[in-house]
Coordinates of C-alpha atoms and ligand atoms in Angstrom, one line a residue:
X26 CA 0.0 0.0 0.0
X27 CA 1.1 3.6 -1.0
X28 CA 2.7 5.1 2.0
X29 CA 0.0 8.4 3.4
X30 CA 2.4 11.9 2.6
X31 CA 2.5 13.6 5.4
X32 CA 1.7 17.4 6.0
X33 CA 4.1 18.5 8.2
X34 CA 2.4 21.3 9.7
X35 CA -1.4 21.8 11.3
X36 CA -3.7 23.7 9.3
X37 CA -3.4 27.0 10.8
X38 CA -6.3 28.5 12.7
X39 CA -8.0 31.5 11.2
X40 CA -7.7 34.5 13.8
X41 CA -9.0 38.5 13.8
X42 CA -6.0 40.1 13.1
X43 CA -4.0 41.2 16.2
X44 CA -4.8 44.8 15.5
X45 CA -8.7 44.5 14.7
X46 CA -8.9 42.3 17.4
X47 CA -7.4 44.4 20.9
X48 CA -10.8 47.1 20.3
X49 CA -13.1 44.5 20.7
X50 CA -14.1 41.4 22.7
X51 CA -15.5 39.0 20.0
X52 CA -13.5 36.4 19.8
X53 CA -10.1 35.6 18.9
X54 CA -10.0 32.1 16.6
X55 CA -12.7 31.5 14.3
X56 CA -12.7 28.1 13.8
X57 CA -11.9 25.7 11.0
X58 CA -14.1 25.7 7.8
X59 CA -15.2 22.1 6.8
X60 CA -12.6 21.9 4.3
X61 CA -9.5 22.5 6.4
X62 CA -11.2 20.3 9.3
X63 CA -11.4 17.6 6.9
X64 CA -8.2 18.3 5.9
X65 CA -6.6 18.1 9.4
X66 CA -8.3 14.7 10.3
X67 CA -6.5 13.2 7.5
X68 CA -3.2 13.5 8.9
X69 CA -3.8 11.4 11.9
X70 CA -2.3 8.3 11.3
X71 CA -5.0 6.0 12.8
X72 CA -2.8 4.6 15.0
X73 CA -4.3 0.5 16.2
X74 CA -3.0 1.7 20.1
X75 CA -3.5 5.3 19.9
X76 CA -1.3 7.2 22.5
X77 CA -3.7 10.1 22.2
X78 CA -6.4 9.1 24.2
X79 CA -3.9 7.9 27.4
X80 CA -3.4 11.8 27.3
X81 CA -6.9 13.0 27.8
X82 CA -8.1 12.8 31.2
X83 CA -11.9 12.4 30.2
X84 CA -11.5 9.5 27.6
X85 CA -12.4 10.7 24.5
X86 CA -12.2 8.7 21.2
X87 CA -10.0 10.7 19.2
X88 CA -9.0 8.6 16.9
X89 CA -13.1 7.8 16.6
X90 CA -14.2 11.0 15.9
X91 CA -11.4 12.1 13.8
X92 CA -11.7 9.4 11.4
X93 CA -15.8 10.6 11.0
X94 CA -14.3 14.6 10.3
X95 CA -12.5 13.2 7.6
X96 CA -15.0 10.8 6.1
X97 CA -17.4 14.2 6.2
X98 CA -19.7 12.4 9.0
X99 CA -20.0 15.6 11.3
X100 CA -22.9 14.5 13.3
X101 CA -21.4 10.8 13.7
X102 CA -17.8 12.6 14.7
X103 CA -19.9 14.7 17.2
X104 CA -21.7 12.1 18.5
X105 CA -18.8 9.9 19.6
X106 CA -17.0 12.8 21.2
X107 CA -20.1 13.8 23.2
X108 CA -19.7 9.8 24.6
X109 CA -17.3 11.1 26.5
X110 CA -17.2 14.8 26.7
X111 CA -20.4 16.4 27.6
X112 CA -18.0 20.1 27.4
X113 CA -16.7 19.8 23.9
X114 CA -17.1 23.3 22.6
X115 CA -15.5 24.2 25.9
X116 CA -12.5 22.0 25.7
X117 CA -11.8 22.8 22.6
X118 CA -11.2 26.2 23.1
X119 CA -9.4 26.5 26.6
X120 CA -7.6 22.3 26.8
X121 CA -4.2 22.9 27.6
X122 CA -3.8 20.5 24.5
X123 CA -0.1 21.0 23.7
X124 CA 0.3 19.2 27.2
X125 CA -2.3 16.6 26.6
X126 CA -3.3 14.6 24.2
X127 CA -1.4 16.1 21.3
X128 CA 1.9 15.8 23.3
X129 CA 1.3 12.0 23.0
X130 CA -0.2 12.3 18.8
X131 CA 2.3 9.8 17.4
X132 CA 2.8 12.7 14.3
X133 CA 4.4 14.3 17.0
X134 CA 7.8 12.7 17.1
X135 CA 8.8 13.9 13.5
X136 CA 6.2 16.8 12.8
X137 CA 3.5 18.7 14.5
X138 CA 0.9 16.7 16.2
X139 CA -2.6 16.2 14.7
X140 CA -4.5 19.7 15.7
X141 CA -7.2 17.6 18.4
X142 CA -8.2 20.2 19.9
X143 CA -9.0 22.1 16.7
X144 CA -11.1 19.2 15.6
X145 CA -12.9 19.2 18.5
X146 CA -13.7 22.3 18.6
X147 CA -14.9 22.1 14.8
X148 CA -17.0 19.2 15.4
X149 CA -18.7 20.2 18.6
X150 CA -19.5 23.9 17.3
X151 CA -21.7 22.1 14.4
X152 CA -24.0 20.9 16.4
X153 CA -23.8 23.5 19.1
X154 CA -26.7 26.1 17.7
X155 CA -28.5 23.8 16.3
X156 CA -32.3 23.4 17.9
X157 CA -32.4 20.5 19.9
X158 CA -35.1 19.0 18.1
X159 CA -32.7 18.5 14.9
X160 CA -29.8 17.0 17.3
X161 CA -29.3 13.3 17.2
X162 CA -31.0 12.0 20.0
X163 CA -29.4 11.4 23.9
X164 CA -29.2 7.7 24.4
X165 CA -31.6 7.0 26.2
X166 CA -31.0 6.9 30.6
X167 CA -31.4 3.9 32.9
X168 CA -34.2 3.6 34.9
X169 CA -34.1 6.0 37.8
X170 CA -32.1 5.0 40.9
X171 CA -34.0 6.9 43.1
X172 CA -31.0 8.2 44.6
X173 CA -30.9 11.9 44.8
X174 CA -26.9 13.9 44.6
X175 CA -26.4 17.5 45.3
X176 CA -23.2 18.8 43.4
X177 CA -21.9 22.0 45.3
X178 CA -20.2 24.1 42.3
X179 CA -20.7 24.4 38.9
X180 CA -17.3 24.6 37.1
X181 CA -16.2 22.1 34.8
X182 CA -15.7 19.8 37.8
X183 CA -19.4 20.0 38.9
X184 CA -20.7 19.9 35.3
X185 CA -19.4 17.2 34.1
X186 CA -20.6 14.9 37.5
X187 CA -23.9 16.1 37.4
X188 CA -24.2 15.1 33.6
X189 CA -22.3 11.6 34.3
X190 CA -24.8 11.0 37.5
X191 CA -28.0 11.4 35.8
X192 CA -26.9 9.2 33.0
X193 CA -26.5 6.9 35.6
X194 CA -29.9 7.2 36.5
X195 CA -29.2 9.7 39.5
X196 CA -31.6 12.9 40.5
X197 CA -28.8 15.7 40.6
X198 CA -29.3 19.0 41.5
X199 CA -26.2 21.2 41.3
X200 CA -25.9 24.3 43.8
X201 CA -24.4 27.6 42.5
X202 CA -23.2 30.9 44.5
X203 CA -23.2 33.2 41.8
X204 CA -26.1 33.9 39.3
X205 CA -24.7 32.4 36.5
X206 CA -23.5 28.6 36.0
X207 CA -20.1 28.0 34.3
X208 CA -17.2 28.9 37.5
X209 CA -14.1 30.4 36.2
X210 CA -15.5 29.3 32.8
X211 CA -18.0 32.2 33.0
X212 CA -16.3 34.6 35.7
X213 CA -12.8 34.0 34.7
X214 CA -12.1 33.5 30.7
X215 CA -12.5 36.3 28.6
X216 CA -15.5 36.8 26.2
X217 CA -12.6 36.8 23.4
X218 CA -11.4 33.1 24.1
X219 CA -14.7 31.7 25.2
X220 CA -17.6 33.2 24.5
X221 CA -20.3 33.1 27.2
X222 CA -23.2 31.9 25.1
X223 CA -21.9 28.7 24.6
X224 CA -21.0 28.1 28.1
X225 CA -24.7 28.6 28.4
X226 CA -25.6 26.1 25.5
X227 CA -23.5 23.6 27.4
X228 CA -24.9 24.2 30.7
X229 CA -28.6 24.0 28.8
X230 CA -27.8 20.5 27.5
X231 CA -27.0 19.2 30.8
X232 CA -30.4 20.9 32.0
X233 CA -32.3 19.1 28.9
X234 CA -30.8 15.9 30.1
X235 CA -32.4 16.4 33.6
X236 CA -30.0 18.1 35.9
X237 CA -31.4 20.8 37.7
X238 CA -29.8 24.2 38.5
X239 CA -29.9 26.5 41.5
X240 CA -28.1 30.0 41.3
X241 CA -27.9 32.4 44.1
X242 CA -27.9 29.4 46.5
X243 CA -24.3 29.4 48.4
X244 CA -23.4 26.2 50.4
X245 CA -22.1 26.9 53.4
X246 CA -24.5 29.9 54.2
X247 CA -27.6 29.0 52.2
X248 CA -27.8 25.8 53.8
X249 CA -24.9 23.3 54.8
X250 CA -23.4 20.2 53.3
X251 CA -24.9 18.7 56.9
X252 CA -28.6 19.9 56.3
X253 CA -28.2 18.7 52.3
X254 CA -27.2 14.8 53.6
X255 CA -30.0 15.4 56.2
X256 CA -32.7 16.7 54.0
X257 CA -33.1 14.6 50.9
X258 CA -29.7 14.3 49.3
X259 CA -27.9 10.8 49.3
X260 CA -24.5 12.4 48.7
X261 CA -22.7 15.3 47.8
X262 CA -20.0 15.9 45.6
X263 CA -18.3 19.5 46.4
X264 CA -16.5 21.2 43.4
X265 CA -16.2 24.3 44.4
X266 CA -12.9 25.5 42.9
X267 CA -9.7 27.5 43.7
X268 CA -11.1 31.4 43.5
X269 CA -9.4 33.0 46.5
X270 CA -6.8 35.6 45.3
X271 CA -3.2 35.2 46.5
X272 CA -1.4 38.9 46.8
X273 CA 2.8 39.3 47.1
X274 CA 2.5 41.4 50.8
X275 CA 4.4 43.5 49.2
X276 CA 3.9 47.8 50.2
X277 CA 1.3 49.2 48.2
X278 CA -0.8 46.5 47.6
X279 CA -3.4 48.1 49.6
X280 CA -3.3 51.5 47.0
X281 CA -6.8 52.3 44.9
X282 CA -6.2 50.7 41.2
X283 CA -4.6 47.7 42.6
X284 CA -6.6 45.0 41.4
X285 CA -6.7 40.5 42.5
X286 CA -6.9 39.4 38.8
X287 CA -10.2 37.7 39.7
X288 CA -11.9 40.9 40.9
X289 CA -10.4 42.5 37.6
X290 CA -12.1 39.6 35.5
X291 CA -15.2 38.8 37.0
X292 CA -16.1 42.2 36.8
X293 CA -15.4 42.6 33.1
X294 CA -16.7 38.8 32.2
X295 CA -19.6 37.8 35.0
X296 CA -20.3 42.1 35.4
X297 CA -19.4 42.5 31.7
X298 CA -17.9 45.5 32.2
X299 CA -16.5 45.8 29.0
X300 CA -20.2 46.3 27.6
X301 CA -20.6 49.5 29.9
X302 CA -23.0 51.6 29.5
X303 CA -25.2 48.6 28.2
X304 CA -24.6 47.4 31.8
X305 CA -24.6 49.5 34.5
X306 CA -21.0 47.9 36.3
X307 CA -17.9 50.2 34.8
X308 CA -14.9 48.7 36.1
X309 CA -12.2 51.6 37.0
X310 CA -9.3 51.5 35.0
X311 CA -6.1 53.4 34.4
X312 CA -4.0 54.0 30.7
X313 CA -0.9 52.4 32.0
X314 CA -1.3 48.9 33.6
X315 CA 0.8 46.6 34.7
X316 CA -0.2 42.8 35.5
X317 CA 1.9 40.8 37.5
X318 CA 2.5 36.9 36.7
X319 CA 2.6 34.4 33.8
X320 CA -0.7 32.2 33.7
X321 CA -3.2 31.7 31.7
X322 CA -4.8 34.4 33.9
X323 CA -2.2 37.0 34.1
X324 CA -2.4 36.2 30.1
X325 CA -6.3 37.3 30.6
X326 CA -6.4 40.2 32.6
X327 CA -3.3 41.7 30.7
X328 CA -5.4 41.0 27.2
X329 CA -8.6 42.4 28.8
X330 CA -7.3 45.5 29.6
X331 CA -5.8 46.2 26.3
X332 CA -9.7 45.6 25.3
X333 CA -10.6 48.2 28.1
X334 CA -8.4 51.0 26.5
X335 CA -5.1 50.8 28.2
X336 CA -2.6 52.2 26.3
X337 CA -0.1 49.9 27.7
X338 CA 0.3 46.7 29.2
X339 CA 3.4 45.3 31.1
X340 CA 4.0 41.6 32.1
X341 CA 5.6 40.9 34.9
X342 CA 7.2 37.8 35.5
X343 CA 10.0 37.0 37.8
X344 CA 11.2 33.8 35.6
X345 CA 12.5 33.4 32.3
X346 CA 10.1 33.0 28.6
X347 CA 10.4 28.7 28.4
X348 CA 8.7 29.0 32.2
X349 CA 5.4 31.2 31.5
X350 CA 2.8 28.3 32.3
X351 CA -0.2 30.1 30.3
X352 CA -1.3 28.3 27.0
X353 CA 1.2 28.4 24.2
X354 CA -1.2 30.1 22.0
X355 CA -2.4 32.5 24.8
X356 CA 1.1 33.7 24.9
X357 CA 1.9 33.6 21.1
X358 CA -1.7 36.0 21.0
X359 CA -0.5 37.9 23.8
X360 CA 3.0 39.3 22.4
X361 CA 0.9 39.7 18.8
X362 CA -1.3 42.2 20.3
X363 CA 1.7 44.2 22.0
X364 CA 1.4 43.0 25.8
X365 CA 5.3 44.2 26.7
X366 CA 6.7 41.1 28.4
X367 CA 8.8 42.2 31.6
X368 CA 10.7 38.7 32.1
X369 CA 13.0 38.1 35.2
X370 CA 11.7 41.1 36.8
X371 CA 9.9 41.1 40.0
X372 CA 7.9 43.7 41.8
X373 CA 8.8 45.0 45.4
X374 CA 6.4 48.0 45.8
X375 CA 3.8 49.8 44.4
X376 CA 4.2 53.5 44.8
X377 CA 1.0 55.8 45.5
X378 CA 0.4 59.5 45.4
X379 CA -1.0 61.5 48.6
X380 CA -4.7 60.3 47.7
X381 CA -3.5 56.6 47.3
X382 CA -3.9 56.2 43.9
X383 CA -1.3 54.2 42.0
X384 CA 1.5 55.7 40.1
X385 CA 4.0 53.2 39.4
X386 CA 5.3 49.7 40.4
X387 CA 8.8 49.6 41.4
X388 CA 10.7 46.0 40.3
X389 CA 13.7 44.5 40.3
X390 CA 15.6 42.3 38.1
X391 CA 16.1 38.8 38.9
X392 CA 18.5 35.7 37.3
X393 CA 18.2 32.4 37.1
X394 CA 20.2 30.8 40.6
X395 CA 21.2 27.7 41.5
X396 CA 18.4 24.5 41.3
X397 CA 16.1 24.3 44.5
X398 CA 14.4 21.2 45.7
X399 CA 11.8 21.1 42.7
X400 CA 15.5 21.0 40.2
X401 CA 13.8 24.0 38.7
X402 CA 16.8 27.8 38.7
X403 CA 15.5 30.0 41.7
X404 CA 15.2 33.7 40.5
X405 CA 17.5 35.7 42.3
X406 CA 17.5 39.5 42.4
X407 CA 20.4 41.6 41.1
X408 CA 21.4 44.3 43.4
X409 CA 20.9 47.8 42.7
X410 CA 18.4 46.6 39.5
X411 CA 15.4 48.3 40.8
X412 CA 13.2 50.8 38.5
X413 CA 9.7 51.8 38.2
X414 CA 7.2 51.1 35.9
X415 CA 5.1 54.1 35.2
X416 CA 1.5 52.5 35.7
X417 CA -1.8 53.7 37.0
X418 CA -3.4 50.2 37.7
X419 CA -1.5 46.9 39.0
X420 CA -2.9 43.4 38.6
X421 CA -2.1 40.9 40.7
X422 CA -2.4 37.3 39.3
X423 CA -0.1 34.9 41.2
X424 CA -2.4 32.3 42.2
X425 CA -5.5 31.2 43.7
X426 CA -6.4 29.1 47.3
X427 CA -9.3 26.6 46.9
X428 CA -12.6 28.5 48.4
X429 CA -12.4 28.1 52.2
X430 CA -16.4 28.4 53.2
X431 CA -17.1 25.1 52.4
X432 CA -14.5 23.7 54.5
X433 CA -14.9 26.0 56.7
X434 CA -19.0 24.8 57.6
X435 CA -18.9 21.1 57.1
X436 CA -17.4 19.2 60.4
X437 CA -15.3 16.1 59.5
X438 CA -14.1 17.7 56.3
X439 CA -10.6 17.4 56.2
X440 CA -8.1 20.0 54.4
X441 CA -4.6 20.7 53.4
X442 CA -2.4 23.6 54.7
X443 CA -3.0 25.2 51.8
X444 CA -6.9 25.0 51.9
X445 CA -7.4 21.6 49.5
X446 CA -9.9 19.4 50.6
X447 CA -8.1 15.8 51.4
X448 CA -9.8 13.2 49.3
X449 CA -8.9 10.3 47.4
X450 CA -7.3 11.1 43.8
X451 CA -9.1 8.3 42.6
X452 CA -12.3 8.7 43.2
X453 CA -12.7 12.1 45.3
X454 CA -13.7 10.2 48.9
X455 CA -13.4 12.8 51.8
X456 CA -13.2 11.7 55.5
X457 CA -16.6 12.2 55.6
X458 CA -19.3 9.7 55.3
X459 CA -21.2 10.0 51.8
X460 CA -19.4 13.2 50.7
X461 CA -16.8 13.4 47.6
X462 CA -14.8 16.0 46.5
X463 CA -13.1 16.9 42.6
X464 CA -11.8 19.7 40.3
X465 CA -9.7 22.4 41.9
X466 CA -11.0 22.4 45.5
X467 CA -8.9 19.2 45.9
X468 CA -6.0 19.5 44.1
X469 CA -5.5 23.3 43.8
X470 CA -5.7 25.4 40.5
X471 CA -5.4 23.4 37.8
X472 CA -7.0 22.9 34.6
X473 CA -10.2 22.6 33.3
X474 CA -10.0 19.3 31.8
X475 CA -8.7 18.0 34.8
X476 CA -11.5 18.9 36.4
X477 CA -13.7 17.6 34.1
X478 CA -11.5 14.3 34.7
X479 CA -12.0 14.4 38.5
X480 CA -16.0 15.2 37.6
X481 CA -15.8 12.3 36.0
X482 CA -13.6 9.5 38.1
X483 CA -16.6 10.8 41.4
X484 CA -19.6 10.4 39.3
X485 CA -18.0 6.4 38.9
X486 CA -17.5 6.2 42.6
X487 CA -20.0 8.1 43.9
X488 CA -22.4 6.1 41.4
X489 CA -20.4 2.5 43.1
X490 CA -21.2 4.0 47.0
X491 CA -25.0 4.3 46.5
X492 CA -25.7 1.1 45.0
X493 CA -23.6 -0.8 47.4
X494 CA -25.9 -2.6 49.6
X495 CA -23.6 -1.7 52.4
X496 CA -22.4 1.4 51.3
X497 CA -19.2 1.3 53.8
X498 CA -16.7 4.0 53.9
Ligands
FAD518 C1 -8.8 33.5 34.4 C2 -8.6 32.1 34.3 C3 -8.2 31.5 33.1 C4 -8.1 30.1 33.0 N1 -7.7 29.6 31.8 C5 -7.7 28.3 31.6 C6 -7.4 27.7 30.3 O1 -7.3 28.4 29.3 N2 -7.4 26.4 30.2 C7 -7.6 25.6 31.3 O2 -7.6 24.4 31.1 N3 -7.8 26.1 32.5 C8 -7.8 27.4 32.7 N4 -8.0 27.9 34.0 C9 -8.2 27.0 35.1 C10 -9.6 26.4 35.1 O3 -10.6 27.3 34.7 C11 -9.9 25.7 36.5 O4 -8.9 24.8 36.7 C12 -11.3 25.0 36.4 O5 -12.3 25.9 36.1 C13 -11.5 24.4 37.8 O6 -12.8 23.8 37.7 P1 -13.7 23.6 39.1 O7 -14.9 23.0 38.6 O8 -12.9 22.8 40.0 O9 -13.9 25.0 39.7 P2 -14.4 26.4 39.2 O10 -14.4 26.5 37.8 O11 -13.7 27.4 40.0 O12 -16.0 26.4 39.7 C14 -16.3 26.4 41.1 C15 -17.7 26.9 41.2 O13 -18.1 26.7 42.6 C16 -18.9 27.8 43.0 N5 -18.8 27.9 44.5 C17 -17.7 28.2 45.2 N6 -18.1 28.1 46.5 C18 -19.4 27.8 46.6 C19 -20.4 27.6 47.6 N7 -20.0 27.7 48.9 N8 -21.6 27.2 47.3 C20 -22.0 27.1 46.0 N9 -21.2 27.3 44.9 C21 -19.9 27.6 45.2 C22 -18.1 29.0 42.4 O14 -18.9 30.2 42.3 C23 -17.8 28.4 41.0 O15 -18.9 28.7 40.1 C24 -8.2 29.3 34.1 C25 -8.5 29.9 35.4 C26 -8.7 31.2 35.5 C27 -9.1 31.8 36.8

């Protein structure tokens, strides 16, 4: 048989120009057109023991429902991705891919690897507006349980368990703080990576399946995870994320204009901000702003405030380019659109004028040191390197804690010294009896396909518990 020629490159992904694209929030990729998806998912080599799949934490069939995008069966490539990802349109956009399952594409090893997550993002958007009466239909659920679960968050982490238990056969109802379901998938990422609409298609398929939604309805002061396992619920899975701000205690932090990058965002995403005076919630900011870290969400607030009219927007970043852990392509987008990296520079204060307004950051330069425990180069500072940026607004985004009230209200819940829950990394069992835990609240911020993963690995176990006769813990 004639060996396949091999296209060494991924079909590029059609962007807004990095110039249209910083005045407005719409987003950023467009997609594939049929043609170039089709085209992609015929360099994937088939592989009989595809490596691919070991590198997604939710199981998809990649091979499966690439081999459908090239035959030109859209619906049938859709409906074998949805078998095991109830976020595709999601994952597609915001996967961490690079690190995933295309680091394991066999292509990979000579040229670039099979673009996944493009085809899944291709695939899932063709079905995504379509009415739900001219989608293939849901297979169909087992016959109820008649257990009932209450899922306490709903991020990727509480999505995807809610959507696993009821096809199970579970009654799931999942408990939200804020008004709008999603987690950092709606407060956190920008409009102009994922756009908010299809979070909210997502979440409404997971309703038409039969999970119920309650917004405005925080666990913990609402009512307790004690008074859900004594009311009606069966067991609780808690997923409710990493969204407490770390800051440097550094002087100045305290200053008007300094911002936690979570304040900065949810404002402009959950608030939207940017669509001010539409919305009534303007979000203060100044023309010269400087963000501090490296992230995917120092990547986010830096890029949303060039969208907000800042004139200029530094990056901070006490280590060297190779160690920025934000997306590859958040990066690449961010130096296109003018963000002006500040590498191996840290900040020590943030200055202030007499009515405690910001008016500049002062930083110092750092190098590379010798190895610490981790084998990574500590970032030392160089002595008499310090200067000032001339900024109006500083954004801190150096990390996040896991959401303490939950903890905090539920006796026999174990946690971490840094706020984790303690559960088991297999299946998400806490200390206490008939309560599970998954997604960031248990192993810190992470990803969202991770989360989806843990979702997914507590819906098995939690599914396992209920039906056990003896249901020992
Ligand atoms: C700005 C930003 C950008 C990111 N970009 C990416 C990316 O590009 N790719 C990627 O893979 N990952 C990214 N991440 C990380 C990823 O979003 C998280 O790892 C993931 O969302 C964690 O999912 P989760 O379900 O555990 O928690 P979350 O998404 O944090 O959801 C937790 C939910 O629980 C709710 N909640 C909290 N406490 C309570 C309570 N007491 N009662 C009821 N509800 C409660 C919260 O309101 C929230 O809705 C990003 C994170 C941020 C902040």
């Amino acid at each position: 048989m004639a060996r396949k020629e091999i296209i060494p490159k991924k079909h590029a992904m059609p962007c807004q120009t990095p110039a249209e694209r910083v005045k407005n929030f719409a987003e950023v990729a467009l997609g594939y057109s049929e043609q170039t998806a089709m085209a992609e998912a015929a360099r994937c080599l088939q592989c009989k023991r595809p490596t691919c799949v070991d590198g997604c934490p939710v199981e998809v069939d990649i091979p499966g429902f690439i081999a459908r995008v090239a035959a030109g069966d859209f619906v049938g490539a859709a409906q074998r991705l949805k078998e095991k990802n109830l976020l595709p349109s999601i994952c597609g956009r915001v996967c961490p891919q690079e690190d995933q399952c295309e680091a394991r594409c066999t292509l990979s090893k000579k040229f670039e690897p099979v673009g996944i997550g493009r085809l899944e993002r291709f695939v899932a958007d063709t079905q995504l507006w379509l009415e739900p009466a001219a989608l293939p239909p849901e297979p169909p659920l087992p016959p109820a349980s008649g257990f009932k679960v209450a899922v306490v968050g709903s991020g990727p982490a509480g999505l995807t368990a809610a959507g696993d238990l009821v096809r199970l056969g579970h009654r799931v109802t999942v408990f939200e703080a804020l008004h709008k379901a999603g987690g950092v998938l709606v407060y956190g990422i920008p409009e102009f990576r994922l756009p908010k609409a299809i979070v909210e298609r997502e979440v409404q398929a997971l309703q038409r399946m039969g999970v119920e939604l309650r917004t405005n309805f925080v666990i913990g002061k609402t009512e307790t995870i004690d008074e859900l396992l004594a009311n009606s619920y069966d067991a609780v899975f808690v997923a409710t994320g990493a969204g407490l701000p770390h800051f440097m205690n550094i002087p100045g932090e305290n200053l008007n204009g300094v911002y936690s990058a979570n304040e900065f965002l949810t404002r402009a995403n959950l608030m939207k901000a940017y669509r001010f005076p539409e919305y009534d919630t303007p979000i203060h900011l100044g023309k010269r702003v400087a963000v501090v870290g490296a992230g995917n969400v120092a990547m986010d607030a830096a890029r949303t405030a060039l969208r907000l009219g800042a004139e200029k927007v530094f990056l901070v970043y006490r280590r060297s380019h190779e160690e920025m852990p934000a997306r590859a392509e958040e990066i690449e987008h961010a130096e296109e659109e003018g963000i002006d990296l500040r590498l191996l520079t840290s900040p020590v204060r943030i200055l202030g004028d007499k009515e405690n307004w910001v008016t500049g950051c002062e930083c110092i330069r750092m190098e590379l040191g010798e190895p610490d425990a981790s084998g990574r180069r500590r970032p030392v500072a160089v002595p008499q390197s310090e200067h000032v940026l001339p900024v109006d607004t500083v954004i801190m985004a150096i990390g996040q804690s896991p959401n303490p009230l939950v903890p905090a209200t539920t006796p026999g819940l174990e946690t971490t010294r840094h706020g984790t829950i303690v559960g088991d990394p297999e299946t998400g069992k806490t200390g206490k009896r008939g309560v599970f835990v998954g997604g960031d609240i248990l192993t810190g911020a992470a990803t969202v396909i991770l989360a989806m993963g843990a979702g997914r690995k507590s819906a098995r176990a939690i599914d396992v518990w209920l039906r056990d006769p003896e249901r020992k813990w």
